[in-house]
Amino acid sequence: MGRNKILKCFMLLIFGIPLNIGAQSMMNFSNASIILLAEDNGTENVAVEMLIDEVSRRSKIEFSVDNNFSTIEKPLIVVGKKEVLASVKELDMKSIPGMDNTVADGFSIGVIQGDSHPILVIAGNDNRGVLFGCGYLLRKSNLSEGLIDIPENIVISTNPVVPLRGHQLGYRPKVNSYDGFTVDMWEQYIKDLVVFGTNAVELMPPNTDDASNSPMFTLPQDEMLVKMSSLLKKYGLDVWMWYPLMHGDYKKTSVVDRSLRENDSIFSSMPKLDAVFIPGGDPGRQEPSVLFEHLERKAKVLHKYHPDAEIWVSPQGYSAEWMDEFIKILKGNPEWLTGIVHGPWVRMDVNDLREVVPEKYPIRRYPDITHSIDAQYFVPDWDYAYTVTENRETINPRPEDHKTIFNSVPVENYKGFISYSEGVNDDVNKIIWSGLGWNPEADVLEILRDYSRYFIGPHYADVFPQSILNLEKNWQGDLSSNDLVNVHHAIFHEMEKKANPSTLLNWRFQLALYRSYYDIYTRNRLLYENHLEGRVMDVLRRAGEIGSELSIQKSRRILEKAVLYGVSEDLKSRLFELAEALFQSIRMQLSVEKYHAIDVVRGANLDLVDYPLNNRYWLEKQFDRIENIDSEEERLAGIHEILNWTNPGPGGFYDDLGDPENQPHMIANLDYEKDPNSFKSAFAGLPGGYSLEFDRIKDWRVSWKTYMQTIFEQPLQMRYTGLDPHANYQVKVVYVEDQEIRLKADGKYMVHDYLLPDYDPKPVIFDVPVEATKDGTLELEWNIHPGGMGPGRGCSVAEVWLVRK
């Protein structure tokens, strides 16, 4: 093996960085001209404008535009539709691949060697194909100041596999950055998505499930809606609108009339509107018969101004009874309805939905790519320390996970997707989905190379993709034992030290850097605070020697060290600097007070940066309780209870169901590749996911703040073996959701019937029927009441002890 190969293997093994050894050959197009051959089509002209502007922004070189082949003796870029280019005598199009490919949005790129200069041809299958061909050239080129290099092997003929590839861009207060965008910022972000093959954007009207205004708004909502529709029309993209029914009970005539007047005002103002999507619930929950009756009226208003616009609907948040009614109405074939949307809180996966929806109605996916917990596609086995700090709407590049999620549904079962997004925190995930929409088998590393080359710079085309993948690996497994978090941050820190000013001001670079600092700071705190809690346990074990009161005093002082003597303060300071930088560069709202975020779970995780990662609050509450006990003997008994909390006694078993490392009896059934939404699997959750829950759960044990849960009516199951067939057992369990729940043993013996857990969690104890354990095994199964809280959350169980009596 040669020295270069040895070095490459070493770097890949140690740092995950492939070195670009033997770089591909490039063509210098720094003095090139563009020839646009168009049939007076706006989209083709806009495509060339985008190409010129984006090349100029990165290289400081502005292409000239010509229309005469014979007078040009320098590299050329010829742009147009295939049918036009094929008739140009100066072009030998036989060398351009795929000229017979006519699939919508597709394009071909090839190089014709002229007499003294190369001619690069971008031939679109249609108008939008020209746009995407220019985008492909942009993301494959090396663009740096004073230099435009294009790969010699850029020859390609391609078209998307998935016809609809879009993202929701909502200008509303709830989002973590979009509400601070100006019109110019929106245009740039739309262009960025176009470069990677996005062909649709979903907008939001005023009066959604939001505040009516935002201190971040640069224009009123109704004005920005018109501006964004105009931008999308300019780039030839499909314009969708997410439009929930938010005015109340639509059985009331006054509500219907008010809603239709609002529809008329909004629809008439839109320069372009191709489709309207109305969620059946989450928010605006309406029973199916009322929903469909109103949507038929809504469709008539829509078609007054946009005759060809489509109506799509989802059964989000529906109970089993409502879902049956929804399908029954569909089988009546309403003519005004175009298709069905599968989004969060639909009761079945896309494949099962396709089985019951009439074939005439296509299905569109509405994947949640923006949330990490309390979400459609949660981060599997996410460490507790991340859930309570980085939280629900953090910066979340998950390229490998999202390829798995994307491919969990065969492409023949849906028409396309428009992702659910709440801001730029999911920027990488948008690009992954758009890229996979063109080719579901695409290598995510190659997509990330394009992302890094185009958005960060050609020198980052290899190192930055690996660093994004490293951020995803930071979230895998137990954080306290994941030493790679330190290695990955060292790589980021090295890039940061060597970066030039323009890179340091690049918001996408800042996003990744902020996440890396947050990850390493959280891990350092976790190790430190776990160490402090270990020291507290050492002191409490000596309570019998030194007395309960002194042991509690010493324990309090140890716990306070996490506040008085913080760890890694330099990392924390840098986090605050990067938060400010992101607010300035892309209007990222990482704090409620400092940056006007609407809520901590809406991306404001700077406010959670020092949230305790050990049992400090719970311990302090126990200390308060014990100190109010008069008897020393009873105080020592209270300390004994703390020390032996997880002890099930001889012959017993303990499971912390929120800790993937400590749930040996859990039947998870988890196959993430087939079931990333956990329709058939249990998964780790946390209470509510909303900031109002933080006050409620503040002084809970860590083992209650994460737990195992299911969705809808999926049962939660545990299995024990090696039990004493002659012994009697009790099960002690902690429930954490106000959901009626029942526990059976071996599927037939009642342990307890449906009960509603206390609002404040506490262990409850039940006898296990002896018939269930006489064979030395036991299966426990929890079910929620079918007539309980309705759709959504299912069983939620935090801790389980099986105690031998």
PDB file of C-alpha atoms in Angstrom, residues 51 214 261 267 668:
ATOM      1  CA  LEU A  51     -26.427  31.063 -12.579  1.00  0.00           C
ATOM      2  CA  SER A 214     -43.991  38.652  15.828  1.00  0.00           C
ATOM      3  CA  ARG A 261     -64.573  35.555   3.502  1.00  0.00           C
ATOM      4  CA  PHE A 267     -56.804  33.425  -2.514  1.00  0.00           C
ATOM      5  CA  ALA A 668     -39.198  -2.808  21.796  1.00  0.00           C
TER       6      ALA A 668
END
